[in-house]
Amino acid sequence: TTTATATTRTLPWDASRFDSLAVVGPGADCASCMFGKYAAHADEPLAVTPLAGLTAALAPVQAKVFGAAGCSDGAACQHYNSTSVAAAVASAARATTSPGRSGVVVCLATTSKFESEGHDRPSLALPGRQEQLLQDAAAAASAAGLALVLVLFAAGPVDLGWAVRAPAVMAIVDAFYPSETGGTALADVLFGSASPGGRLPFTWPRSADDVAPIADYTMQGRTYRYGQRNALFQFGYGLSYTTFGYSDLAASASTVAPCDTVTLSVTVTNQGKTAQHEIVQAYVAWDSNRQGGAPQMVSSAL
């Protein structure tokens, strides 16, 4: 499931208007970057990478697609060639008749080499010089007047503080580990054949300073229920290409005994023009301020 964690009106792009596209970063043409540790056997020769998927999507309009990994050692990105990234963006800019008919997609990744069962990441930082690659691509895209979209392949949160603050990064798509046809799915999302509908299954902290020490087994400071600091993206957050209206919220009972069931109902209306699935989220919490008797479970958000 693809989650749009930040977006403007940049997306979706209209593929029929594109002359060119630059697809850069260690995840641009990396099949292994799309598979998590618990995936089925990865048949990488059959995988559709972002570069392949976006190239196929633009083939009907004969748009030129320029790719550059930038890192010769994959997601580790210790060996980074900034010239290749700048050249791909410059080529896309030269191949279009207007900046609005081109764009840049930066694909960054952590991969299971950096996060897996029994192998935790030591920090929230992107591996190696990937953030520098993003900054260089953003500078080149901004100079050429091209819109830039960041796509992240990772199992959990990384430090996206710079990307969120940078005006040149016009959209962020968290693709998680999309598996074999991830490039096709990404193209569907970026060009509007599908609308992102995923929601974050975790709280995305602003920095490692906001993460409780692993040796602290209390719940203080953890998850959306007990966190004391403002998250970069909250648990359950996600955007799409439409908006929904909620009305007529009702509960089958105002009080319940232990083991009883309460049914909640709500009318959800798609208020936009894009077909979309909506994930309805309901949150409850203990009302510790209740006067008299034990705390009462109440609805805190929908």
PDB file of C-alpha atoms in Angstrom:
ATOM      1  CA  THR A   1       0.000   0.000   0.000  1.00  0.00           C
ATOM      2  CA  THR A   2       1.369   3.383  -0.956  1.00  0.00           C
ATOM      3  CA  THR A   3       1.105   6.215   1.528  1.00  0.00           C
ATOM      4  CA  ALA A   4       1.411   9.833   0.441  1.00  0.00           C
ATOM      5  CA  THR A   5       2.973  11.461   3.469  1.00  0.00           C
ATOM      6  CA  ALA A   6       3.315  14.924   1.977  1.00  0.00           C
ATOM      7  CA  THR A   7       1.956  16.385  -1.206  1.00  0.00           C
ATOM      8  CA  THR A   8       0.840  19.573  -2.908  1.00  0.00           C
ATOM      9  CA  ARG A   9      -1.232  19.915  -6.039  1.00  0.00           C
ATOM     10  CA  THR A  10       1.844  18.629  -7.893  1.00  0.00           C
ATOM     11  CA  LEU A  11       0.370  15.129  -8.074  1.00  0.00           C
ATOM     12  CA  PRO A  12      -1.046  13.383  -9.912  1.00  0.00           C
ATOM     13  CA  TRP A  13       0.962  14.132 -13.008  1.00  0.00           C
ATOM     14  CA  ASP A  14      -0.645  13.974 -16.452  1.00  0.00           C
ATOM     15  CA  ALA A  15       1.427  11.443 -18.383  1.00  0.00           C
ATOM     16  CA  SER A  16      -0.022  12.575 -21.719  1.00  0.00           C
ATOM     17  CA  ARG A  17       1.698  15.961 -21.314  1.00  0.00           C
ATOM     18  CA  PHE A  18       5.181  14.667 -20.473  1.00  0.00           C
ATOM     19  CA  ASP A  19       8.169  15.101 -22.759  1.00  0.00           C
ATOM     20  CA  SER A  20      10.751  13.738 -20.317  1.00  0.00           C
ATOM     21  CA  LEU A  21      11.454  12.496 -16.807  1.00  0.00           C
ATOM     22  CA  ALA A  22      14.545  11.969 -14.639  1.00  0.00           C
ATOM     23  CA  VAL A  23      14.493   8.989 -12.255  1.00  0.00           C
ATOM     24  CA  VAL A  24      17.479   9.031  -9.908  1.00  0.00           C
ATOM     25  CA  GLY A  25      18.726   7.521  -6.672  1.00  0.00           C
ATOM     26  CA  PRO A  26      19.865   4.083  -5.475  1.00  0.00           C
ATOM     27  CA  GLY A  27      16.273   2.805  -5.557  1.00  0.00           C
ATOM     28  CA  ALA A  28      15.593   3.961  -9.117  1.00  0.00           C
ATOM     29  CA  ASP A  29      16.522   0.720 -10.848  1.00  0.00           C
ATOM     30  CA  CYS A  30      17.031  -1.585  -7.858  1.00  0.00           C
ATOM     31  CA  ALA A  31      14.863  -4.702  -7.705  1.00  0.00           C
ATOM     32  CA  SER A  32      16.125  -5.815  -4.289  1.00  0.00           C
ATOM     33  CA  CYS A  33      15.148  -2.437  -2.808  1.00  0.00           C
ATOM     34  CA  MET A  34      11.486  -3.361  -3.257  1.00  0.00           C
ATOM     35  CA  PHE A  35      11.553  -6.587  -1.205  1.00  0.00           C
ATOM     36  CA  GLY A  36      11.438  -6.791   2.576  1.00  0.00           C
ATOM     37  CA  LYS A  37      12.977  -9.493   4.738  1.00  0.00           C
ATOM     38  CA  TYR A  38       9.702 -11.409   5.079  1.00  0.00           C
ATOM     39  CA  ALA A  39       8.818 -11.339   1.389  1.00  0.00           C
ATOM     40  CA  ALA A  40       8.428 -14.492  -0.645  1.00  0.00           C
ATOM     41  CA  HIS A  41      11.329 -15.535  -2.850  1.00  0.00           C
ATOM     42  CA  ALA A  42      12.231 -12.472  -4.870  1.00  0.00           C
ATOM     43  CA  ASP A  43      12.443 -13.287  -8.569  1.00  0.00           C
ATOM     44  CA  GLU A  44      14.399 -10.127  -9.335  1.00  0.00           C
ATOM     45  CA  PRO A  45      14.668 -10.627 -13.127  1.00  0.00           C
ATOM     46  CA  LEU A  46      10.870 -10.352 -13.286  1.00  0.00           C
ATOM     47  CA  ALA A  47      10.667  -7.320 -11.014  1.00  0.00           C
ATOM     48  CA  VAL A  48       9.510  -3.970 -12.379  1.00  0.00           C
ATOM     49  CA  THR A  49      11.690  -1.253 -10.873  1.00  0.00           C
ATOM     50  CA  PRO A  50      10.620   2.407 -10.650  1.00  0.00           C
ATOM     51  CA  LEU A  51      12.727   3.257 -13.700  1.00  0.00           C
ATOM     52  CA  ALA A  52      11.165   0.428 -15.705  1.00  0.00           C
ATOM     53  CA  GLY A  53       7.630   1.154 -14.540  1.00  0.00           C
ATOM     54  CA  LEU A  54       7.796   4.877 -15.230  1.00  0.00           C
ATOM     55  CA  THR A  55       9.468   4.305 -18.605  1.00  0.00           C
ATOM     56  CA  ALA A  56       6.675   1.926 -19.609  1.00  0.00           C
ATOM     57  CA  ALA A  57       4.006   4.384 -18.467  1.00  0.00           C
ATOM     58  CA  LEU A  58       5.492   7.157 -20.607  1.00  0.00           C
ATOM     59  CA  ALA A  59       6.202   4.975 -23.650  1.00  0.00           C
ATOM     60  CA  PRO A  60       2.821   5.735 -25.325  1.00  0.00           C
ATOM     61  CA  VAL A  61       3.722   9.441 -25.502  1.00  0.00           C
ATOM     62  CA  GLN A  62       7.358   8.697 -26.414  1.00  0.00           C
ATOM     63  CA  ALA A  63       8.682  10.701 -23.476  1.00  0.00           C
ATOM     64  CA  LYS A  64      12.384  10.340 -22.792  1.00  0.00           C
ATOM     65  CA  VAL A  65      13.339   8.922 -19.386  1.00  0.00           C
ATOM     66  CA  PHE A  66      16.805   9.458 -17.940  1.00  0.00           C
ATOM     67  CA  GLY A  67      18.011   7.282 -15.084  1.00  0.00           C
ATOM     68  CA  ALA A  68      20.936   7.543 -12.692  1.00  0.00           C
ATOM     69  CA  ALA A  69      21.567   5.554  -9.529  1.00  0.00           C
ATOM     70  CA  GLY A  70      24.105   8.064  -8.277  1.00  0.00           C
ATOM     71  CA  CYS A  71      25.553   5.485  -5.871  1.00  0.00           C
ATOM     72  CA  SER A  72      27.796   2.759  -7.276  1.00  0.00           C
ATOM     73  CA  ASP A  73      27.379   0.656  -4.123  1.00  0.00           C
ATOM     74  CA  GLY A  74      23.588   0.657  -3.995  1.00  0.00           C
ATOM     75  CA  ALA A  75      21.680   1.775  -0.921  1.00  0.00           C
ATOM     76  CA  ALA A  76      24.883   1.940   1.128  1.00  0.00           C
ATOM     77  CA  CYS A  77      25.697   5.023  -0.964  1.00  0.00           C
ATOM     78  CA  GLN A  78      29.214   5.488   0.354  1.00  0.00           C
ATOM     79  CA  HIS A  79      30.414   5.932  -3.223  1.00  0.00           C
ATOM     80  CA  TYR A  80      28.319   8.754  -4.614  1.00  0.00           C
ATOM     81  CA  ASN A  81      28.670  10.420  -8.009  1.00  0.00           C
ATOM     82  CA  SER A  82      26.832  13.727  -7.947  1.00  0.00           C
ATOM     83  CA  THR A  83      27.682  14.393 -11.601  1.00  0.00           C
ATOM     84  CA  SER A  84      25.507  11.540 -12.848  1.00  0.00           C
ATOM     85  CA  VAL A  85      22.479  12.784 -10.895  1.00  0.00           C
ATOM     86  CA  ALA A  86      22.885  16.354 -12.133  1.00  0.00           C
ATOM     87  CA  ALA A  87      23.347  15.087 -15.690  1.00  0.00           C
ATOM     88  CA  ALA A  88      20.100  13.086 -15.606  1.00  0.00           C
ATOM     89  CA  VAL A  89      18.129  16.093 -14.364  1.00  0.00           C
ATOM     90  CA  ALA A  90      19.784  18.375 -16.940  1.00  0.00           C
ATOM     91  CA  SER A  91      18.990  15.893 -19.725  1.00  0.00           C
ATOM     92  CA  ALA A  92      15.333  15.813 -18.712  1.00  0.00           C
ATOM     93  CA  ALA A  93      15.242  19.606 -18.679  1.00  0.00           C
ATOM     94  CA  ARG A  94      16.764  19.836 -22.172  1.00  0.00           C
ATOM     95  CA  ALA A  95      14.366  17.242 -23.565  1.00  0.00           C
ATOM     96  CA  THR A  96      11.194  19.164 -22.723  1.00  0.00           C
ATOM     97  CA  THR A  97       9.512  22.142 -24.298  1.00  0.00           C
ATOM     98  CA  SER A  98       8.306  23.394 -20.909  1.00  0.00           C
ATOM     99  CA  PRO A  99       9.231  22.707 -17.246  1.00  0.00           C
ATOM    100  CA  GLY A 100       5.620  21.690 -16.653  1.00  0.00           C
ATOM    101  CA  ARG A 101       6.056  18.814 -19.086  1.00  0.00           C
ATOM    102  CA  SER A 102       8.883  17.156 -17.161  1.00  0.00           C
ATOM    103  CA  GLY A 103       9.825  16.178 -13.634  1.00  0.00           C
ATOM    104  CA  VAL A 104      12.260  14.434 -11.319  1.00  0.00           C
ATOM    105  CA  VAL A 105      11.646  11.315  -9.218  1.00  0.00           C
ATOM    106  CA  VAL A 106      14.210  10.604  -6.489  1.00  0.00           C
ATOM    107  CA  CYS A 107      14.105   7.003  -5.211  1.00  0.00           C
ATOM    108  CA  LEU A 108      15.818   6.427  -1.861  1.00  0.00           C
ATOM    109  CA  ALA A 109      15.960   3.143   0.044  1.00  0.00           C
ATOM    110  CA  THR A 110      17.122   1.444   3.201  1.00  0.00           C
ATOM    111  CA  THR A 111      16.774  -2.243   2.136  1.00  0.00           C
ATOM    112  CA  SER A 112      16.899  -5.307   4.387  1.00  0.00           C
ATOM    113  CA  LYS A 113      20.676  -4.954   4.579  1.00  0.00           C
ATOM    114  CA  PHE A 114      20.119  -2.026   6.932  1.00  0.00           C
ATOM    115  CA  GLU A 115      16.904  -3.061   8.685  1.00  0.00           C
ATOM    116  CA  SER A 116      15.758  -6.600   9.335  1.00  0.00           C
ATOM    117  CA  GLU A 117      15.036  -9.084  12.106  1.00  0.00           C
ATOM    118  CA  GLY A 118      18.022  -8.958  14.462  1.00  0.00           C
ATOM    119  CA  HIS A 119      19.658  -6.109  12.542  1.00  0.00           C
ATOM    120  CA  ASP A 120      18.369  -2.726  13.671  1.00  0.00           C
ATOM    121  CA  ARG A 121      19.340   0.567  12.112  1.00  0.00           C
ATOM    122  CA  PRO A 122      21.659   2.544  14.405  1.00  0.00           C
ATOM    123  CA  SER A 123      19.903   5.820  13.542  1.00  0.00           C
ATOM    124  CA  LEU A 124      17.030   7.306  11.562  1.00  0.00           C
ATOM    125  CA  ALA A 125      19.409   8.822   9.027  1.00  0.00           C
ATOM    126  CA  LEU A 126      19.237   7.723   5.411  1.00  0.00           C
ATOM    127  CA  PRO A 127      22.124   5.374   4.589  1.00  0.00           C
ATOM    128  CA  GLY A 128      25.399   6.839   3.384  1.00  0.00           C
ATOM    129  CA  ARG A 129      25.107   9.976   1.283  1.00  0.00           C
ATOM    130  CA  GLN A 130      21.515   9.500   0.173  1.00  0.00           C
ATOM    131  CA  GLU A 131      20.363  12.753   1.759  1.00  0.00           C
ATOM    132  CA  GLN A 132      23.135  14.577  -0.096  1.00  0.00           C
ATOM    133  CA  LEU A 133      21.919  12.960  -3.318  1.00  0.00           C
ATOM    134  CA  LEU A 134      18.407  14.237  -2.599  1.00  0.00           C
ATOM    135  CA  GLN A 135      19.706  17.721  -1.898  1.00  0.00           C
ATOM    136  CA  ASP A 136      21.735  17.757  -5.128  1.00  0.00           C
ATOM    137  CA  ALA A 137      18.777  16.512  -7.170  1.00  0.00           C
ATOM    138  CA  ALA A 138      16.524  19.110  -5.550  1.00  0.00           C
ATOM    139  CA  ALA A 139      18.959  21.898  -6.363  1.00  0.00           C
ATOM    140  CA  ALA A 140      19.218  20.777  -9.993  1.00  0.00           C
ATOM    141  CA  ALA A 141      15.451  20.376 -10.332  1.00  0.00           C
ATOM    142  CA  SER A 142      14.805  23.779  -8.774  1.00  0.00           C
ATOM    143  CA  ALA A 143      17.308  25.455 -11.095  1.00  0.00           C
ATOM    144  CA  ALA A 144      15.590  23.879 -14.095  1.00  0.00           C
ATOM    145  CA  GLY A 145      12.083  24.624 -12.811  1.00  0.00           C
ATOM    146  CA  LEU A 146      11.143  20.926 -12.599  1.00  0.00           C
ATOM    147  CA  ALA A 147       8.834  19.409  -9.983  1.00  0.00           C
ATOM    148  CA  LEU A 148      10.526  16.822  -7.757  1.00  0.00           C
ATOM    149  CA  VAL A 149       8.872  13.845  -6.067  1.00  0.00           C
ATOM    150  CA  LEU A 150      10.632  11.826  -3.367  1.00  0.00           C
ATOM    151  CA  VAL A 151       9.849   8.091  -3.216  1.00  0.00           C
ATOM    152  CA  LEU A 152      11.025   6.136  -0.192  1.00  0.00           C
ATOM    153  CA  PHE A 153      11.456   2.359   0.023  1.00  0.00           C
ATOM    154  CA  ALA A 154      11.774   1.451   3.710  1.00  0.00           C
ATOM    155  CA  ALA A 155      10.096  -0.621   6.401  1.00  0.00           C
ATOM    156  CA  GLY A 156       9.971   2.177   8.963  1.00  0.00           C
ATOM    157  CA  PRO A 157      10.521   5.888   9.464  1.00  0.00           C
ATOM    158  CA  VAL A 158      13.698   7.685   8.471  1.00  0.00           C
ATOM    159  CA  ASP A 159      14.802  11.259   9.078  1.00  0.00           C
ATOM    160  CA  LEU A 160      12.949  13.310   6.458  1.00  0.00           C
ATOM    161  CA  GLY A 161      13.343  16.636   8.210  1.00  0.00           C
ATOM    162  CA  TRP A 162      15.233  18.243   5.340  1.00  0.00           C
ATOM    163  CA  ALA A 163      12.871  16.870   2.689  1.00  0.00           C
ATOM    164  CA  VAL A 164       9.785  18.139   4.514  1.00  0.00           C
ATOM    165  CA  ARG A 165      11.263  21.628   4.872  1.00  0.00           C
ATOM    166  CA  ALA A 166      12.670  21.877   1.331  1.00  0.00           C
ATOM    167  CA  PRO A 167      10.384  23.796  -1.073  1.00  0.00           C
ATOM    168  CA  ALA A 168      11.859  21.875  -4.016  1.00  0.00           C
ATOM    169  CA  VAL A 169      10.508  18.552  -2.685  1.00  0.00           C
ATOM    170  CA  MET A 170       6.912  18.888  -3.792  1.00  0.00           C
ATOM    171  CA  ALA A 171       5.636  15.445  -2.793  1.00  0.00           C
ATOM    172  CA  ILE A 172       6.755  12.477  -0.706  1.00  0.00           C
ATOM    173  CA  VAL A 173       5.511   8.944  -1.369  1.00  0.00           C
ATOM    174  CA  ASP A 174       6.287   6.245   1.184  1.00  0.00           C
ATOM    175  CA  ALA A 175       6.197   3.044  -0.879  1.00  0.00           C
ATOM    176  CA  PHE A 176       7.356   0.735   1.939  1.00  0.00           C
ATOM    177  CA  TYR A 177       8.530  -2.531   0.257  1.00  0.00           C
ATOM    178  CA  PRO A 178       6.078  -2.865  -2.668  1.00  0.00           C
ATOM    179  CA  SER A 179       7.515  -6.149  -4.026  1.00  0.00           C
ATOM    180  CA  GLU A 180       7.743  -7.411  -7.587  1.00  0.00           C
ATOM    181  CA  THR A 181       5.622  -4.933  -9.536  1.00  0.00           C
ATOM    182  CA  GLY A 182       6.382  -1.923  -7.354  1.00  0.00           C
ATOM    183  CA  GLY A 183       7.486   0.144 -10.345  1.00  0.00           C
ATOM    184  CA  THR A 184       4.159  -0.381 -12.086  1.00  0.00           C
ATOM    185  CA  ALA A 185       2.227   0.545  -8.944  1.00  0.00           C
ATOM    186  CA  LEU A 186       4.368   3.652  -8.472  1.00  0.00           C
ATOM    187  CA  ALA A 187       3.672   4.793 -12.022  1.00  0.00           C
ATOM    188  CA  ASP A 188      -0.062   4.257 -11.472  1.00  0.00           C
ATOM    189  CA  VAL A 189       0.073   6.495  -8.393  1.00  0.00           C
ATOM    190  CA  LEU A 190       2.250   9.263  -9.832  1.00  0.00           C
ATOM    191  CA  PHE A 191       0.230   9.479 -13.053  1.00  0.00           C
ATOM    192  CA  GLY A 192      -3.168   9.169 -11.404  1.00  0.00           C
ATOM    193  CA  SER A 193      -4.352   5.742 -12.555  1.00  0.00           C
ATOM    194  CA  ALA A 194      -4.583   4.961  -8.838  1.00  0.00           C
ATOM    195  CA  SER A 195      -4.860   7.198  -5.806  1.00  0.00           C
ATOM    196  CA  PRO A 196      -2.672   6.566  -2.748  1.00  0.00           C
ATOM    197  CA  GLY A 197      -4.847   5.291   0.065  1.00  0.00           C
ATOM    198  CA  GLY A 198      -2.494   3.835   2.650  1.00  0.00           C
ATOM    199  CA  ARG A 199      -2.213   5.160   6.203  1.00  0.00           C
ATOM    200  CA  LEU A 200       0.864   5.009   8.387  1.00  0.00           C
ATOM    201  CA  PRO A 201       0.907   1.986  10.734  1.00  0.00           C
ATOM    202  CA  PHE A 202       3.352   3.734  13.054  1.00  0.00           C
ATOM    203  CA  THR A 203       4.189   7.145  14.466  1.00  0.00           C
ATOM    204  CA  TRP A 204       6.866   8.897  12.375  1.00  0.00           C
ATOM    205  CA  PRO A 205       9.201  10.801  14.745  1.00  0.00           C
ATOM    206  CA  ARG A 206      10.984  13.990  13.792  1.00  0.00           C
ATOM    207  CA  SER A 207      14.344  12.680  14.969  1.00  0.00           C
ATOM    208  CA  ALA A 208      15.968   9.920  16.992  1.00  0.00           C
ATOM    209  CA  ASP A 209      15.711  12.224  20.025  1.00  0.00           C
ATOM    210  CA  ASP A 210      11.959  11.588  19.961  1.00  0.00           C
ATOM    211  CA  VAL A 211      12.366   7.799  20.166  1.00  0.00           C
ATOM    212  CA  ALA A 212      12.329   6.175  23.608  1.00  0.00           C
ATOM    213  CA  PRO A 213      15.493   4.179  24.499  1.00  0.00           C
ATOM    214  CA  ILE A 214      15.181   0.533  23.515  1.00  0.00           C
ATOM    215  CA  ALA A 215      16.165  -0.546  27.050  1.00  0.00           C
ATOM    216  CA  ASP A 216      13.222   1.416  28.520  1.00  0.00           C
ATOM    217  CA  TYR A 217      10.394  -1.105  28.803  1.00  0.00           C
ATOM    218  CA  THR A 218       7.759   1.362  29.984  1.00  0.00           C
ATOM    219  CA  MET A 219       5.267   2.846  27.539  1.00  0.00           C
ATOM    220  CA  GLN A 220       6.207   6.416  28.404  1.00  0.00           C
ATOM    221  CA  GLY A 221       6.953   8.385  25.263  1.00  0.00           C
ATOM    222  CA  ARG A 222       5.974   5.537  22.951  1.00  0.00           C
ATOM    223  CA  THR A 223       3.358   5.299  20.189  1.00  0.00           C
ATOM    224  CA  TYR A 224       0.591   7.752  19.422  1.00  0.00           C
ATOM    225  CA  ARG A 225      -1.040   7.064  22.810  1.00  0.00           C
ATOM    226  CA  TYR A 226       1.841   8.014  25.071  1.00  0.00           C
ATOM    227  CA  GLY A 227       4.136  10.157  22.954  1.00  0.00           C
ATOM    228  CA  GLN A 228       4.762  13.620  24.387  1.00  0.00           C
ATOM    229  CA  ARG A 229       6.423  15.247  21.375  1.00  0.00           C
ATOM    230  CA  ASN A 230       4.922  16.348  18.080  1.00  0.00           C
ATOM    231  CA  ALA A 231       5.491  13.668  15.469  1.00  0.00           C
ATOM    232  CA  LEU A 232       6.598  14.470  11.935  1.00  0.00           C
ATOM    233  CA  PHE A 233       3.672  12.350  10.725  1.00  0.00           C
ATOM    234  CA  GLN A 234       1.103  10.927  13.114  1.00  0.00           C
ATOM    235  CA  PHE A 235      -0.013   7.309  13.351  1.00  0.00           C
ATOM    236  CA  GLY A 236      -2.710   6.760  10.732  1.00  0.00           C
ATOM    237  CA  TYR A 237      -1.615   9.732   8.599  1.00  0.00           C
ATOM    238  CA  GLY A 238      -1.853   9.635   4.825  1.00  0.00           C
ATOM    239  CA  LEU A 239      -3.072  11.736   1.906  1.00  0.00           C
ATOM    240  CA  SER A 240      -4.834  10.981  -1.356  1.00  0.00           C
ATOM    241  CA  TYR A 241      -6.103  12.745  -4.454  1.00  0.00           C
ATOM    242  CA  THR A 242      -9.527  13.404  -2.996  1.00  0.00           C
ATOM    243  CA  THR A 243     -11.174  14.438   0.266  1.00  0.00           C
ATOM    244  CA  PHE A 244     -13.854  12.765   2.351  1.00  0.00           C
ATOM    245  CA  GLY A 245     -16.650  14.127   4.484  1.00  0.00           C
ATOM    246  CA  TYR A 246     -17.794  12.362   7.669  1.00  0.00           C
ATOM    247  CA  SER A 247     -21.317  12.769   9.023  1.00  0.00           C
ATOM    248  CA  ASP A 248     -24.070  11.026  10.992  1.00  0.00           C
ATOM    249  CA  LEU A 249     -21.769   9.401  13.528  1.00  0.00           C
ATOM    250  CA  ALA A 250     -23.749   7.107  15.802  1.00  0.00           C
ATOM    251  CA  ALA A 251     -23.071   4.474  18.465  1.00  0.00           C
ATOM    252  CA  SER A 252     -25.346   1.559  19.293  1.00  0.00           C
ATOM    253  CA  ALA A 253     -24.968   2.213  23.036  1.00  0.00           C
ATOM    254  CA  SER A 254     -23.657   4.961  25.297  1.00  0.00           C
ATOM    255  CA  THR A 255     -22.523   2.587  28.023  1.00  0.00           C
ATOM    256  CA  VAL A 256     -21.458  -1.041  27.866  1.00  0.00           C
ATOM    257  CA  ALA A 257     -20.755  -3.823  30.309  1.00  0.00           C
ATOM    258  CA  PRO A 258     -17.567  -5.916  30.097  1.00  0.00           C
ATOM    259  CA  CYS A 259     -17.477  -8.087  26.944  1.00  0.00           C
ATOM    260  CA  ASP A 260     -20.389  -6.216  25.364  1.00  0.00           C
ATOM    261  CA  THR A 261     -20.170  -5.027  21.759  1.00  0.00           C
ATOM    262  CA  VAL A 262     -20.680  -1.484  20.528  1.00  0.00           C
ATOM    263  CA  THR A 263     -21.378  -0.797  16.865  1.00  0.00           C
ATOM    264  CA  LEU A 264     -20.275   2.527  15.420  1.00  0.00           C
ATOM    265  CA  SER A 265     -21.680   3.841  12.162  1.00  0.00           C
ATOM    266  CA  VAL A 266     -20.772   6.865  10.083  1.00  0.00           C
ATOM    267  CA  THR A 267     -21.596   8.166   6.616  1.00  0.00           C
ATOM    268  CA  VAL A 268     -18.469   8.696   4.509  1.00  0.00           C
ATOM    269  CA  THR A 269     -18.803  10.809   1.360  1.00  0.00           C
ATOM    270  CA  ASN A 270     -16.191  11.215  -1.362  1.00  0.00           C
ATOM    271  CA  GLN A 271     -16.187  14.964  -1.940  1.00  0.00           C
ATOM    272  CA  GLY A 272     -13.728  14.936  -4.843  1.00  0.00           C
ATOM    273  CA  LYS A 273     -13.661  13.637  -8.402  1.00  0.00           C
ATOM    274  CA  THR A 274     -11.213  10.763  -7.876  1.00  0.00           C
ATOM    275  CA  ALA A 275     -12.435   7.264  -7.020  1.00  0.00           C
ATOM    276  CA  GLN A 276     -10.844   6.248  -3.742  1.00  0.00           C
ATOM    277  CA  HIS A 277     -11.009   3.728  -0.926  1.00  0.00           C
ATOM    278  CA  GLU A 278     -11.089   5.324   2.514  1.00  0.00           C
ATOM    279  CA  ILE A 279      -9.724   3.832   5.725  1.00  0.00           C
ATOM    280  CA  VAL A 280     -12.043   4.878   8.553  1.00  0.00           C
ATOM    281  CA  GLN A 281     -10.143   5.117  11.824  1.00  0.00           C
ATOM    282  CA  ALA A 282     -11.762   5.210  15.258  1.00  0.00           C
ATOM    283  CA  TYR A 283      -9.801   5.885  18.449  1.00  0.00           C
ATOM    284  CA  VAL A 284     -10.893   5.402  22.044  1.00  0.00           C
ATOM    285  CA  ALA A 285      -9.245   6.421  25.299  1.00  0.00           C
ATOM    286  CA  TRP A 286      -9.870   6.230  29.027  1.00  0.00           C
ATOM    287  CA  ASP A 287     -11.619   9.304  30.416  1.00  0.00           C
ATOM    288  CA  SER A 288      -9.608   9.682  33.624  1.00  0.00           C
ATOM    289  CA  ASN A 289     -11.372  12.972  34.474  1.00  0.00           C
ATOM    290  CA  ARG A 290     -14.745  11.298  34.994  1.00  0.00           C
ATOM    291  CA  GLN A 291     -16.295  12.344  38.278  1.00  0.00           C
ATOM    292  CA  GLY A 292     -16.983   9.339  40.514  1.00  0.00           C
ATOM    293  CA  GLY A 293     -16.370   5.703  39.752  1.00  0.00           C
ATOM    294  CA  ALA A 294     -13.746   4.130  37.532  1.00  0.00           C
ATOM    295  CA  PRO A 295     -12.369   5.796  34.393  1.00  0.00           C
ATOM    296  CA  GLN A 296     -14.660   5.391  31.386  1.00  0.00           C
ATOM    297  CA  MET A 297     -13.669   4.462  27.849  1.00  0.00           C
ATOM    298  CA  VAL A 298     -14.713   7.220  25.459  1.00  0.00           C
ATOM    299  CA  SER A 299     -14.314   7.945  21.777  1.00  0.00           C
ATOM    300  CA  SER A 300     -11.392  10.343  21.327  1.00  0.00           C
ATOM    301  CA  ALA A 301     -11.174  10.715  17.560  1.00  0.00           C
ATOM    302  CA  LEU A 302     -12.576   9.512  14.258  1.00  0.00           C
TER     303      LEU A 302
END
